[in-house]
Each structure stands twice: as C-alpha cells, then as structure tokens.
mmCIF file of C-alpha atoms in Angstrom:
data_model
loop_
_atom_site.group_PDB
_atom_site.id
_atom_site.type_symbol
_atom_site.label_atom_id
_atom_site.label_comp_id
_atom_site.label_asym_id
_atom_site.label_seq_id
_atom_site.Cartn_x
_atom_site.Cartn_y
_atom_site.Cartn_z
ATOM 1 C CA MET A 1 0.000 0.000 0.000
ATOM 2 C CA ARG A 2 1.367 3.449 -0.938
ATOM 3 C CA ASP A 3 2.525 5.760 1.841
ATOM 4 C CA LEU A 4 0.681 8.994 1.036
ATOM 5 C CA PRO A 5 2.246 12.220 2.369
ATOM 6 C CA LEU A 6 -1.037 13.638 3.694
ATOM 7 C CA ASP A 7 -2.520 10.350 4.885
ATOM 8 C CA GLY A 8 -4.656 10.839 7.986
ATOM 9 C CA ARG A 9 -4.584 14.631 7.803
ATOM 10 C CA ARG A 10 -7.790 16.669 7.947
ATOM 11 C CA ILE A 11 -7.572 19.837 5.869
ATOM 12 C CA VAL A 12 -10.278 22.495 5.733
ATOM 13 C CA LEU A 13 -10.308 24.563 2.535
ATOM 14 C CA GLY A 14 -12.076 27.912 2.602
ATOM 15 C CA VAL A 15 -13.041 29.334 -0.794
ATOM 16 C CA SER A 16 -14.004 33.002 -1.130
ATOM 17 C CA GLY A 17 -15.566 34.961 -3.985
ATOM 18 C CA SER A 18 -12.954 35.290 -6.710
ATOM 19 C CA ILE A 19 -12.869 34.301 -10.363
ATOM 20 C CA ALA A 20 -9.959 32.092 -9.279
ATOM 21 C CA ALA A 21 -12.365 29.971 -7.217
ATOM 22 C CA TYR A 22 -12.463 27.406 -10.020
ATOM 23 C CA LYS A 23 -8.791 26.626 -9.298
ATOM 24 C CA ALA A 24 -9.800 25.464 -5.828
ATOM 25 C CA ALA A 25 -11.185 22.310 -7.436
ATOM 26 C CA GLU A 26 -7.716 21.402 -8.710
ATOM 27 C CA ILE A 27 -6.211 22.127 -5.297
ATOM 28 C CA VAL A 28 -8.771 19.852 -3.637
ATOM 29 C CA SER A 29 -8.074 17.097 -6.152
ATOM 30 C CA ARG A 30 -4.319 17.248 -5.440
ATOM 31 C CA LEU A 31 -4.869 17.181 -1.683
ATOM 32 C CA VAL A 32 -7.222 14.207 -1.885
ATOM 33 C CA GLN A 33 -4.747 12.367 -4.124
ATOM 34 C CA GLY A 34 -2.129 13.013 -1.432
ATOM 35 C CA GLY A 35 -4.266 11.175 1.109
ATOM 36 C CA ALA A 36 -5.868 14.131 2.882
ATOM 37 C CA GLU A 37 -9.397 14.228 4.235
ATOM 38 C CA VAL A 38 -10.623 17.521 2.781
ATOM 39 C CA HIS A 39 -13.622 19.559 3.909
ATOM 40 C CA VAL A 40 -14.636 22.588 1.852
ATOM 41 C CA VAL A 41 -16.271 25.774 3.106
ATOM 42 C CA LEU A 42 -17.804 28.158 0.545
ATOM 43 C CA THR A 43 -18.740 31.785 1.081
ATOM 44 C CA SER A 44 -21.915 33.063 -0.556
ATOM 45 C CA HIS A 45 -19.826 34.941 -3.126
ATOM 46 C CA ALA A 46 -17.740 31.850 -3.875
ATOM 47 C CA ARG A 47 -20.931 30.004 -4.824
ATOM 48 C CA GLU A 48 -21.431 32.560 -7.606
ATOM 49 C CA PHE A 49 -18.297 31.136 -9.253
ATOM 50 C CA ILE A 50 -18.345 27.415 -8.387
ATOM 51 C CA GLY A 51 -20.947 25.051 -6.954
ATOM 52 C CA ALA A 52 -20.925 22.898 -3.856
ATOM 53 C CA ALA A 53 -21.624 19.776 -5.931
ATOM 54 C CA THR A 54 -18.148 19.974 -7.486
ATOM 55 C CA PHE A 55 -16.475 19.792 -4.091
ATOM 56 C CA ARG A 56 -18.825 17.118 -2.758
ATOM 57 C CA GLY A 57 -17.846 14.969 -5.699
ATOM 58 C CA LEU A 58 -14.117 15.569 -5.248
ATOM 59 C CA THR A 59 -13.998 15.099 -1.471
ATOM 60 C CA GLY A 60 -16.858 12.750 -0.694
ATOM 61 C CA ASN A 61 -17.760 15.094 2.173
ATOM 62 C CA PRO A 62 -20.555 17.622 2.730
ATOM 63 C CA VAL A 63 -19.739 21.226 1.835
ATOM 64 C CA LEU A 64 -20.379 23.928 4.417
ATOM 65 C CA THR A 65 -22.072 27.074 3.158
ATOM 66 C CA ASP A 66 -23.815 28.366 6.276
ATOM 67 C CA VAL A 67 -23.270 28.516 10.038
ATOM 68 C CA PHE A 68 -26.570 26.662 10.476
ATOM 69 C CA ASP A 69 -25.643 23.656 8.320
ATOM 70 C CA GLU A 70 -26.281 20.216 9.825
ATOM 71 C CA PRO A 71 -23.965 19.225 12.715
ATOM 72 C CA TYR A 72 -21.035 16.817 12.422
ATOM 73 C CA ASP A 73 -20.949 14.000 14.967
ATOM 74 C CA GLY A 74 -23.585 15.701 17.084
ATOM 75 C CA ARG A 75 -21.618 18.964 17.230
ATOM 76 C CA MET A 76 -22.098 22.175 15.286
ATOM 77 C CA ALA A 77 -20.419 21.615 11.940
ATOM 78 C CA HIS A 78 -18.377 24.808 11.842
ATOM 79 C CA ILE A 79 -17.002 24.253 15.354
ATOM 80 C CA SER A 80 -16.353 20.534 14.892
ATOM 81 C CA LEU A 81 -14.406 21.033 11.671
ATOM 82 C CA ALA A 82 -12.547 24.133 12.822
ATOM 83 C CA GLN A 83 -11.300 22.487 15.986
ATOM 84 C CA GLY A 84 -10.558 19.133 14.397
ATOM 85 C CA ALA A 85 -8.479 20.407 11.482
ATOM 86 C CA ASP A 86 -4.780 19.722 11.060
ATOM 87 C CA LEU A 87 -4.522 22.686 8.694
ATOM 88 C CA PHE A 88 -6.795 25.460 7.434
ATOM 89 C CA LEU A 89 -6.209 26.616 3.855
ATOM 90 C CA VAL A 90 -7.914 29.664 2.344
ATOM 91 C CA ALA A 91 -7.630 29.743 -1.447
ATOM 92 C CA PRO A 92 -8.480 32.028 -3.048
ATOM 93 C CA ALA A 93 -8.432 34.684 -0.331
ATOM 94 C CA THR A 94 -9.970 37.952 -1.498
ATOM 95 C CA ALA A 95 -9.072 41.403 -0.164
ATOM 96 C CA ASN A 96 -12.403 41.413 1.678
ATOM 97 C CA LEU A 97 -11.718 38.095 3.382
ATOM 98 C CA LEU A 98 -8.167 39.089 4.339
ATOM 99 C CA ALA A 99 -9.541 42.272 5.921
ATOM 100 C CA LYS A 100 -12.051 40.247 7.941
ATOM 101 C CA MET A 101 -9.369 37.776 9.028
ATOM 102 C CA ALA A 102 -7.044 40.576 10.137
ATOM 103 C CA ASN A 103 -9.765 42.321 12.136
ATOM 104 C CA GLY A 104 -11.453 39.305 13.704
ATOM 105 C CA ILE A 105 -14.768 39.719 11.900
ATOM 106 C CA ALA A 106 -16.947 36.599 11.970
ATOM 107 C CA ASP A 107 -20.023 37.289 9.845
ATOM 108 C CA ASP A 108 -20.305 34.027 7.902
ATOM 109 C CA VAL A 109 -19.377 30.378 8.263
ATOM 110 C CA LEU A 110 -15.832 30.736 6.893
ATOM 111 C CA THR A 111 -14.781 33.709 9.006
ATOM 112 C CA THR A 112 -16.405 32.160 12.074
ATOM 113 C CA MET A 113 -14.401 28.972 11.564
ATOM 114 C CA LEU A 114 -11.180 30.934 11.114
ATOM 115 C CA LEU A 115 -11.719 32.448 14.560
ATOM 116 C CA ALA A 116 -12.607 29.074 16.073
ATOM 117 C CA THR A 117 -9.601 27.111 14.805
ATOM 118 C CA ASP A 118 -6.210 26.728 16.432
ATOM 119 C CA ALA A 119 -4.812 24.885 13.401
ATOM 120 C CA PRO A 120 -2.073 26.427 11.247
ATOM 121 C CA VAL A 121 -3.568 28.716 8.591
ATOM 122 C CA ILE A 122 -2.333 29.241 5.029
ATOM 123 C CA ALA A 123 -3.874 31.942 2.843
ATOM 124 C CA ALA A 124 -3.402 32.359 -0.912
ATOM 125 C CA PRO A 125 -4.520 35.871 -1.960
ATOM 126 C CA ALA A 126 -6.108 36.619 -5.330
ATOM 127 C CA MET A 127 -7.220 40.093 -6.412
ATOM 128 C CA ASN A 128 -6.570 43.052 -8.688
ATOM 129 C CA THR A 129 -3.036 44.485 -8.485
ATOM 130 C CA VAL A 130 -4.201 47.860 -7.186
ATOM 131 C CA MET A 131 -6.208 46.138 -4.456
ATOM 132 C CA PHE A 132 -3.229 43.967 -3.529
ATOM 133 C CA ASP A 133 -0.939 47.012 -3.285
ATOM 134 C CA HIS A 134 -3.456 49.132 -1.354
ATOM 135 C CA PRO A 135 -2.079 50.166 2.061
ATOM 136 C CA ALA A 136 -5.031 48.527 3.815
ATOM 137 C CA THR A 137 -4.333 45.153 2.182
ATOM 138 C CA VAL A 138 -0.604 45.488 2.835
ATOM 139 C CA ALA A 139 -1.340 46.220 6.506
ATOM 140 C CA ASN A 140 -3.806 43.329 6.772
ATOM 141 C CA LEU A 141 -1.291 40.888 5.310
ATOM 142 C CA SER A 142 1.352 42.154 7.731
ATOM 143 C CA THR A 143 -1.028 41.628 10.651
ATOM 144 C CA LEU A 144 -1.837 38.093 9.538
ATOM 145 C CA ARG A 145 1.839 37.213 9.117
ATOM 146 C CA GLN A 146 2.552 38.486 12.621
ATOM 147 C CA ARG A 147 -0.147 36.124 13.901
ATOM 148 C CA GLY A 148 1.493 33.173 12.196
ATOM 149 C CA VAL A 149 -0.646 32.941 9.057
ATOM 150 C CA GLU A 150 1.451 31.747 6.134
ATOM 151 C CA ILE A 151 0.860 33.711 2.935
ATOM 152 C CA VAL A 152 1.392 32.073 -0.455
ATOM 153 C CA GLU A 153 2.293 35.078 -2.566
ATOM 154 C CA PRO A 154 0.147 35.676 -5.667
ATOM 155 C CA ALA A 155 1.708 35.397 -9.096
ATOM 156 C CA GLU A 156 2.191 38.088 -11.709
ATOM 157 C CA GLY A 157 0.464 37.973 -15.070
ATOM 158 C CA ARG A 158 -2.753 38.716 -16.915
ATOM 159 C CA LEU A 159 -5.636 39.327 -14.505
ATOM 160 C CA ALA A 160 -9.353 38.741 -15.033
ATOM 161 C CA CYS A 161 -9.932 42.503 -15.183
ATOM 162 C CA GLY A 162 -7.672 42.691 -18.238
ATOM 163 C CA SER A 163 -4.671 44.364 -16.617
ATOM 164 C CA ASP A 164 -1.252 42.864 -15.995
ATOM 165 C CA GLY A 165 0.433 42.707 -12.603
ATOM 166 C CA LYS A 166 0.658 40.871 -9.309
ATOM 167 C CA GLY A 167 -2.551 39.382 -7.983
ATOM 168 C CA ARG A 168 -3.163 36.080 -9.772
ATOM 169 C CA LEU A 169 -3.804 33.162 -7.450
ATOM 170 C CA ALA A 170 -0.563 31.235 -7.021
ATOM 171 C CA ASP A 171 -0.223 28.090 -9.090
ATOM 172 C CA PRO A 172 -2.026 25.126 -7.471
ATOM 173 C CA ASP A 173 1.319 23.298 -7.364
ATOM 174 C CA ALA A 174 2.792 26.084 -5.206
ATOM 175 C CA ILE A 175 -0.215 26.093 -2.882
ATOM 176 C CA VAL A 176 -0.212 22.314 -2.469
ATOM 177 C CA ALA A 177 3.554 22.398 -1.871
ATOM 178 C CA ALA A 178 2.997 24.940 0.914
ATOM 179 C CA VAL A 179 0.440 22.594 2.479
ATOM 180 C CA HIS A 180 2.860 19.656 2.326
ATOM 181 C CA ALA A 181 5.648 21.740 3.875
ATOM 182 C CA ARG A 182 3.420 23.002 6.681
ATOM 183 C CA ILE A 183 2.118 19.509 7.457
ATOM 184 C CA ARG A 184 5.668 18.135 7.576
ATOM 185 C CA ARG A 185 6.658 21.002 9.841
ATOM 186 C CA SER A 186 3.626 20.462 12.094
ATOM 187 C CA CYS A 187 5.205 17.420 13.720
ATOM 188 C CA ASP A 188 8.897 17.536 12.808
ATOM 189 C CA LEU A 189 9.857 18.422 16.393
ATOM 190 C CA THR A 190 7.881 15.567 17.935
ATOM 191 C CA GLY A 191 10.012 13.834 20.548
ATOM 192 C CA LEU A 192 12.188 16.880 21.250
ATOM 193 C CA ARG A 193 11.930 18.593 24.629
ATOM 194 C CA PHE A 194 12.506 22.355 24.662
ATOM 195 C CA LEU A 195 13.326 24.646 27.560
ATOM 196 C CA ILE A 196 12.854 28.195 26.268
ATOM 197 C CA SER A 197 13.228 31.437 28.182
ATOM 198 C CA ALA A 198 11.628 34.782 27.376
ATOM 199 C CA GLY A 199 11.228 38.286 28.711
ATOM 200 C CA ALA A 200 12.959 40.659 31.066
ATOM 201 C CA GLY A 201 14.238 39.980 34.533
ATOM 202 C CA SER A 202 14.090 42.533 37.319
ATOM 203 C CA GLU A 203 16.034 43.232 40.481
ATOM 204 C CA PRO A 204 14.433 45.205 43.329
ATOM 205 C CA ILE A 205 16.081 48.355 44.652
ATOM 206 C CA ASP A 206 13.405 49.006 47.261
ATOM 207 C CA PRO A 207 9.686 48.109 47.572
ATOM 208 C CA VAL A 208 8.878 50.547 44.746
ATOM 209 C CA ARG A 209 11.786 50.612 42.301
ATOM 210 C CA LEU A 210 13.600 47.974 40.325
ATOM 211 C CA ILE A 211 16.290 47.426 37.702
ATOM 212 C CA THR A 212 14.978 45.900 34.479
ATOM 213 C CA ASN A 213 15.363 46.147 30.699
ATOM 214 C CA ARG A 214 13.332 46.576 27.529
ATOM 215 C CA SER A 215 12.860 42.915 26.608
ATOM 216 C CA SER A 216 9.188 42.216 25.839
ATOM 217 C CA GLY A 217 9.540 38.444 25.566
ATOM 218 C CA ARG A 218 8.081 38.423 22.031
ATOM 219 C CA MET A 219 10.935 36.434 20.510
ATOM 220 C CA GLY A 220 11.006 33.773 23.207
ATOM 221 C CA VAL A 221 7.222 33.437 23.178
ATOM 222 C CA ALA A 222 7.285 33.140 19.367
ATOM 223 C CA LEU A 223 9.850 30.337 19.681
ATOM 224 C CA ALA A 224 7.742 28.549 22.289
ATOM 225 C CA ARG A 225 4.609 28.867 20.157
ATOM 226 C CA ALA A 226 6.381 27.622 17.021
ATOM 227 C CA ALA A 227 8.055 24.688 18.789
ATOM 228 C CA ALA A 228 4.749 23.581 20.326
ATOM 229 C CA ARG A 229 2.923 23.842 16.997
ATOM 230 C CA ARG A 230 5.584 21.638 15.440
ATOM 231 C CA GLY A 231 5.145 18.899 18.011
ATOM 232 C CA GLY A 232 7.819 19.790 20.544
ATOM 233 C CA ALA A 233 7.267 19.499 24.283
ATOM 234 C CA VAL A 234 7.871 23.011 25.585
ATOM 235 C CA VAL A 235 8.565 24.535 28.977
ATOM 236 C CA LEU A 236 8.648 28.343 28.860
ATOM 237 C CA VAL A 237 10.488 30.234 31.607
ATOM 238 C CA ALA A 238 9.007 33.716 31.251
ATOM 239 C CA GLY A 239 9.489 37.070 32.913
ATOM 240 C CA HIS A 240 6.434 38.428 34.708
ATOM 241 C CA ARG A 241 6.127 41.348 32.292
ATOM 242 C CA SER A 242 6.580 39.355 29.080
ATOM 243 C CA VAL A 243 3.852 39.114 26.458
ATOM 244 C CA GLU A 244 1.079 36.545 26.889
ATOM 245 C CA PRO A 245 2.476 32.992 26.616
ATOM 246 C CA PRO A 246 1.002 30.650 23.999
ATOM 247 C CA PRO A 247 -1.409 27.837 24.831
ATOM 248 C CA GLY A 248 -0.087 24.304 24.994
ATOM 249 C CA VAL A 249 3.155 25.032 26.855
ATOM 250 C CA GLU A 250 4.102 24.768 30.510
ATOM 251 C CA VAL A 251 4.901 28.235 31.886
ATOM 252 C CA VAL A 252 7.244 28.982 34.781
ATOM 253 C CA ARG A 253 7.493 32.629 35.851
ATOM 254 C CA PHE A 254 10.624 34.418 37.042
ATOM 255 C CA ASP A 255 11.575 37.899 38.141
ATOM 256 C CA THR A 256 15.079 38.028 39.607
ATOM 257 C CA THR A 257 18.094 36.364 38.052
ATOM 258 C CA ALA A 258 18.227 34.086 41.090
ATOM 259 C CA SER A 259 14.700 32.814 40.394
ATOM 260 C CA TYR A 260 15.528 32.510 36.676
ATOM 261 C CA ARG A 261 18.633 30.474 37.472
ATOM 262 C CA ALA A 262 16.728 28.188 39.831
ATOM 263 C CA ALA A 263 13.953 27.548 37.287
ATOM 264 C CA CYS A 264 16.404 26.798 34.467
ATOM 265 C CA LEU A 265 18.706 24.563 36.530
ATOM 266 C CA GLU A 266 15.744 22.545 37.795
ATOM 267 C CA ARG A 267 14.337 21.862 34.316
ATOM 268 C CA PHE A 268 17.511 21.754 32.236
ATOM 269 C CA PRO A 269 18.271 18.028 32.819
ATOM 270 C CA ALA A 270 14.924 17.069 31.234
ATOM 271 C CA CYS A 271 15.386 19.066 28.009
ATOM 272 C CA ASP A 272 17.034 18.298 24.682
ATOM 273 C CA VAL A 273 17.325 21.935 23.573
ATOM 274 C CA PHE A 274 17.700 25.073 25.664
ATOM 275 C CA ILE A 275 16.989 28.412 23.963
ATOM 276 C CA GLY A 276 17.910 31.376 26.126
ATOM 277 C CA ALA A 277 15.922 34.282 24.695
ATOM 278 C CA ALA A 278 15.252 35.893 28.076
ATOM 279 C CA ALA A 279 17.092 38.945 29.361
ATOM 280 C CA PRO A 280 17.730 38.338 33.065
ATOM 281 C CA ALA A 281 19.399 41.234 34.843
ATOM 282 C CA ASP A 282 23.200 41.228 34.696
ATOM 283 C CA PHE A 283 23.491 43.193 37.940
ATOM 284 C CA THR A 284 21.655 43.353 41.256
ATOM 285 C CA PRO A 285 21.894 45.799 44.176
ATOM 286 C CA VAL A 286 24.286 44.697 46.901
ATOM 287 C CA THR A 287 21.552 45.449 49.421
ATOM 288 C CA VAL A 288 17.817 45.926 48.914
ATOM 289 C CA SER A 289 16.171 48.608 51.009
ATOM 290 C CA GLN A 290 13.170 47.325 52.945
ATOM 291 C CA THR A 291 11.623 50.800 52.874
ATOM 292 C CA LYS A 292 11.188 53.269 50.054
ATOM 293 C CA ILE A 293 14.333 55.263 49.403
ATOM 294 C CA ARG A 294 13.357 58.897 49.628
ATOM 295 C CA ARG A 295 14.790 61.735 47.612
ATOM 296 C CA ASP A 296 17.190 63.902 49.607
ATOM 297 C CA SER A 297 15.817 67.434 50.005
ATOM 298 C CA SER A 298 19.199 68.755 48.946
ATOM 299 C CA GLY A 299 18.942 66.961 45.608
ATOM 300 C CA ALA A 300 22.085 64.915 46.277
ATOM 301 C CA ASP A 301 22.880 62.050 43.921
ATOM 302 C CA LEU A 302 22.081 58.513 45.013
ATOM 303 C CA MET A 303 24.732 55.819 44.652
ATOM 304 C CA ILE A 304 23.523 52.200 44.531
ATOM 305 C CA PRO A 305 26.344 49.609 44.638
ATOM 306 C CA LEU A 306 25.718 46.700 42.255
ATOM 307 C CA ARG A 307 27.201 43.236 42.008
ATOM 308 C CA SER A 308 27.240 40.877 39.039
ATOM 309 C CA ASN A 309 24.646 38.154 38.734
ATOM 310 C CA PRO A 310 25.599 34.614 37.661
ATOM 311 C CA ASP A 311 25.866 33.964 33.907
ATOM 312 C CA VAL A 312 23.066 31.412 33.740
ATOM 313 C CA ILE A 313 23.406 30.315 30.116
ATOM 314 C CA ALA A 314 27.160 29.754 30.514
ATOM 315 C CA GLU A 315 26.450 27.666 33.609
ATOM 316 C CA LEU A 316 23.930 25.567 31.682
ATOM 317 C CA ALA A 317 26.255 25.147 28.696
ATOM 318 C CA ALA A 318 28.993 23.840 30.995
ATOM 319 C CA GLN A 319 26.775 20.874 31.876
ATOM 320 C CA LYS A 320 25.013 20.365 28.548
ATOM 321 C CA ASP A 321 26.408 16.936 27.555
ATOM 322 C CA SER A 322 24.429 16.060 24.386
ATOM 323 C CA ARG A 323 21.971 18.925 24.735
ATOM 324 C CA LEU A 324 21.939 21.919 22.413
ATOM 325 C CA VAL A 325 22.260 25.341 24.018
ATOM 326 C CA VAL A 326 21.238 28.350 21.927
ATOM 327 C CA GLY A 327 21.729 31.927 23.044
ATOM 328 C CA PHE A 328 20.930 35.457 21.907
ATOM 329 C CA ALA A 329 23.164 38.498 21.588
ATOM 330 C CA ALA A 330 21.781 42.025 21.474
ATOM 331 C CA GLU A 331 24.620 44.195 20.170
ATOM 332 C CA SER A 332 25.031 47.765 18.970
ATOM 333 C CA GLU A 333 28.254 47.307 16.948
ATOM 334 C CA ASP A 334 30.570 44.630 15.478
ATOM 335 C CA LEU A 335 27.635 42.224 15.437
ATOM 336 C CA ARG A 336 29.275 39.071 14.046
ATOM 337 C CA THR A 337 32.558 39.495 15.921
ATOM 338 C CA ARG A 338 30.963 40.102 19.297
ATOM 339 C CA ALA A 339 28.414 37.351 18.797
ATOM 340 C CA LEU A 340 31.143 34.822 17.974
ATOM 341 C CA GLU A 341 33.180 35.914 21.008
ATOM 342 C CA LYS A 342 30.138 35.507 23.251
ATOM 343 C CA LEU A 343 29.243 32.122 21.749
ATOM 344 C CA ARG A 344 32.747 30.712 22.295
ATOM 345 C CA ALA A 345 33.156 32.226 25.759
ATOM 346 C CA LYS A 346 29.890 30.708 26.958
ATOM 347 C CA GLY A 347 30.221 27.365 25.140
ATOM 348 C CA LEU A 348 27.049 27.725 23.065
ATOM 349 C CA ASP A 349 26.085 25.687 20.001
ATOM 350 C CA LEU A 350 24.394 28.578 18.178
ATOM 351 C CA ILE A 351 23.887 32.261 18.851
ATOM 352 C CA VAL A 352 21.267 34.571 17.366
ATOM 353 C CA ALA A 353 22.557 38.136 17.130
ATOM 354 C CA ASN A 354 20.591 41.269 16.380
ATOM 355 C CA ASP A 355 21.463 44.947 16.067
ATOM 356 C CA ILE A 356 19.597 46.803 18.803
ATOM 357 C CA THR A 357 20.125 50.148 17.054
ATOM 358 C CA ALA A 358 17.847 49.139 14.144
ATOM 359 C CA GLU A 359 14.388 50.708 14.475
ATOM 360 C CA ASP A 360 12.550 47.779 12.864
ATOM 361 C CA ALA A 361 14.327 45.032 14.808
ATOM 362 C CA GLY A 362 15.066 44.052 18.374
ATOM 363 C CA PHE A 363 13.071 45.339 21.345
ATOM 364 C CA ASP A 364 9.432 46.475 21.355
ATOM 365 C CA VAL A 365 8.684 45.623 17.704
ATOM 366 C CA PRO A 366 7.094 42.538 16.086
ATOM 367 C CA THR A 367 9.904 42.172 13.512
ATOM 368 C CA ASN A 368 13.579 41.289 13.632
ATOM 369 C CA ARG A 369 16.603 40.755 11.410
ATOM 370 C CA VAL A 370 19.377 38.616 12.803
ATOM 371 C CA VAL A 371 22.678 36.912 12.132
ATOM 372 C CA LEU A 372 23.038 33.258 13.112
ATOM 373 C CA VAL A 373 26.575 32.347 14.204
ATOM 374 C CA TRP A 374 28.058 28.878 14.815
ATOM 375 C CA PRO A 375 31.203 27.896 16.781
ATOM 376 C CA ASP A 376 33.261 27.271 13.629
ATOM 377 C CA GLY A 377 32.728 30.888 12.562
ATOM 378 C CA ARG A 378 30.030 30.200 9.991
ATOM 379 C CA HIS A 379 27.278 32.771 9.918
ATOM 380 C CA GLU A 380 23.970 33.254 8.145
ATOM 381 C CA ASP A 381 22.229 36.598 7.675
ATOM 382 C CA LEU A 382 18.444 36.409 7.854
ATOM 383 C CA PRO A 383 16.434 39.317 6.386
ATOM 384 C CA LEU A 384 13.781 41.358 8.154
ATOM 385 C CA MET A 385 10.766 39.197 9.034
ATOM 386 C CA THR A 386 8.202 38.834 11.776
ATOM 387 C CA LYS A 387 9.367 37.213 14.978
ATOM 388 C CA ASP A 388 6.941 34.344 14.365
ATOM 389 C CA GLU A 389 8.548 33.698 10.972
ATOM 390 C CA LEU A 390 12.017 34.030 12.480
ATOM 391 C CA ALA A 391 11.134 31.521 15.184
ATOM 392 C CA HIS A 392 10.510 28.876 12.534
ATOM 393 C CA GLN A 393 13.759 29.747 10.757
ATOM 394 C CA ILE A 394 15.706 29.307 13.992
ATOM 395 C CA LEU A 395 13.934 26.028 14.773
ATOM 396 C CA ASP A 396 14.691 24.769 11.260
ATOM 397 C CA ARG A 397 18.418 25.307 11.931
ATOM 398 C CA ILE A 398 18.169 23.681 15.354
ATOM 399 C CA LEU A 399 16.389 20.673 13.864
ATOM 400 C CA GLY A 400 19.223 20.294 11.354
ATOM 401 C CA MET A 401 21.735 20.352 14.209
ATOM 402 C CA THR A 402 19.915 17.524 16.020
ATOM 403 C CA GLY A 403 20.335 15.179 13.067
ATOM 404 C CA LEU A 404 16.588 14.532 12.961
ATOM 405 C CA ALA A 405 15.777 16.770 9.994
ATOM 406 C CA SER A 406 15.643 13.894 7.513
ATOM 407 C CA ARG A 407 13.203 11.752 9.454
ATOM 408 C CA THR A 408 9.686 11.315 8.075
ATOM 409 C CA PRO A 409 7.102 12.630 10.532
ATOM 410 C CA SER A 410 4.013 10.548 11.170
ATOM 411 C CA PRO A 411 0.566 11.974 11.823
ATOM 412 C CA ALA A 412 -0.004 12.950 15.437
#
C-alpha cells in the first residue's frame, strides 16, 4: 500500500468569492490524491463562481455554506471542523476576506471557523493588483503574518480585469507544496523537549523601584509557540512582564536572576534543547532597602552599589552533555565578531545576534533581522521578518543540528 504524504490529515479549505475559485477544485483534487481528508467551506460569493456539488464529488464530504448547516458528529459543523483540522487553507483569499481575518470579523461560516480554529492557517490571496498594493491590504497581510498565518504570494500575469500585474492566485502546485511543507513542519519536532526562556528579569532596589530592561519576551514566546505547533514538548520560563504565553506550553514565571537560574537549573536536565531568549538582569543591588528610598531634600545624587549576577546560560552550557544550548546576543556594533566571542566564551552551540540600534528590529517591535553564528565561525544573515517567521527559521536550523531533519514525521 502506498505511503501517502497527507494520509490521515484533515484539511479544511475555505473558498471566497474570486474568479480564481475554479482553481480550488484542482487544489482539492491534489490534496485528496495526497491522502488528505478535505472539507470545503464556501462563502456566498464563492458560490457565484463554483458550486458545492463539485467539491462534494471531489472530497466525498458535505460542503459547508452556512453557520446553520447540519452538525457533524452531534456537534455544530463549523465548530467541529474548525477544531478538528490539522490545517486550514484559504484559497483564493480575497481582499475582503483578508480584511475580515485581520480584524477578527466573523459574519459568515468561513470567518467564524477561522476564529474558532487553532490549526495552522495558510492563505493564498487573489485580487486586482491595485487592491493587492493598497495600504489597507498590505497592513492586513502584515497583521496576519505576525499572527502566524502563512501567505502564499500571488503570481504576476494577466488578470481577469484585463490588466497585468501581481494578484493572480498562485499556481495550485505552489499552494499544495505549501500545504505539504506546513504539514511536515507540524510534527517535525515531535520527541524533542525544549526549555525556552523569554522576557525581562528585574532586580528590586526598594519596595517601589527595580532594575529591568526593555525585553518584551516576544521572541522567546514566538519560539515557544512555534516549537509547540511543530510537536515539541515546551517549557517556557518567562518574565512576569513578558507578552502573553502561547497555549499548549508549561509556563514557569521568574523575576530576579536568582529565580531565573533556579527555574532553568531545575528543568535543564529534562530538556534536549535550551533556547535562552530571556534577558535576566546582569546586575543586582548589593543590598535591597526594605523601605522606600526617599529623595534627599538637597537633591544629592544617590549611589547604589551593584554586584554581578551569575551567567546562567554559561552555567547551563557547561553541563550540557548532548543537549543543544542556543543563546541570543543584542549588540550595537561589530555584530558578528561580538556574537562569535560571546558564543565561544559561553560554550554555546548557536547564537542569534541582532542589532539593537535598528528601528525595525530588536526590542518592542514585532519584527527582527538577525545573524546566526556557529562555533566554527560560519554565519547566516536572515532578512527582516516577523518574529513568528524568524522563530521557525531558527527552529529549522536547530532541527538540522539535532540530526533529525531527515526523518519522516508521522501523523499525530
């Protein structure tokens, strides 16, 4: 019996109102041939271009066209399918649908299901070039990418309106290839145990004030979310002020470097990969005042003696054995040189370095551009991308370092 690449996978295909809707039939056919169980959802405008009977014939399954369609397995159809999907594909995705997705509008069965699913989502836009280039569409696509939606870029060529430009639905081969890649990725980290840290540490000065830094935790949380979605078992050690952690991961909170160190040392023996994306404080006050330090009426300067905190990631790397230890370097100059020095000094297997002077990368923004550096001096420059996209790029490199990249994942 043939081993089909999508065997056992449930894929929901949402079709919106575009002249390219007819190409969805070819996409469905390819997915079914690959072994997938495909369920199609049509918007009212999509039904103006292609009928439900076509998709019933191709999939052997009912086609959803309304929120009030008959239930599946005793549950409401749109909820049952949305929550039972391995992947949600939207092709074609019109400008209208992308706007609804980006803004959380749920006014029909397809948009309701997109809000109800926690499956990976792929969208393949199709529209007029001017609509595709409109600032609103550009912003909506950026928002969706930041939320982890994969966009299959439209092709250039002759459009239905008669003009030439970018906006044609991507070739069905490209869309199906994106589905295959995402399905493979959805479980390629199965069996790997990740300990990931995120966010800023803080050291108290007195009951009111503290020493902290600008780390938001976005990068570490993105790594935790991506690793969990790809089948990894994830423990996230997160600063109290970091962004909301993703579902499906165990979360341990820290504030001081001492609490960060304790949490990491306790859980490090049970992990295969440690990714230190947190920013624990490097220094702590020698003494912490038990009462609020008051300003001197004379306006005299206040001197607070500080001592160095332990270098937690170096301590972990010293006892790593077969584990991988990945660190981060936030630098303002000589990025590659300083990152390599830090990597070798701490005994890391990989370091991710970013320029903190760049306005569109680093702290407080959803995007980043980094340089990956290995112990032998090799480096790889990654372009500007969302932190969710970057998380997958980093995990891809880590997977290659584990020697497990060539294994064939099985359905979860």
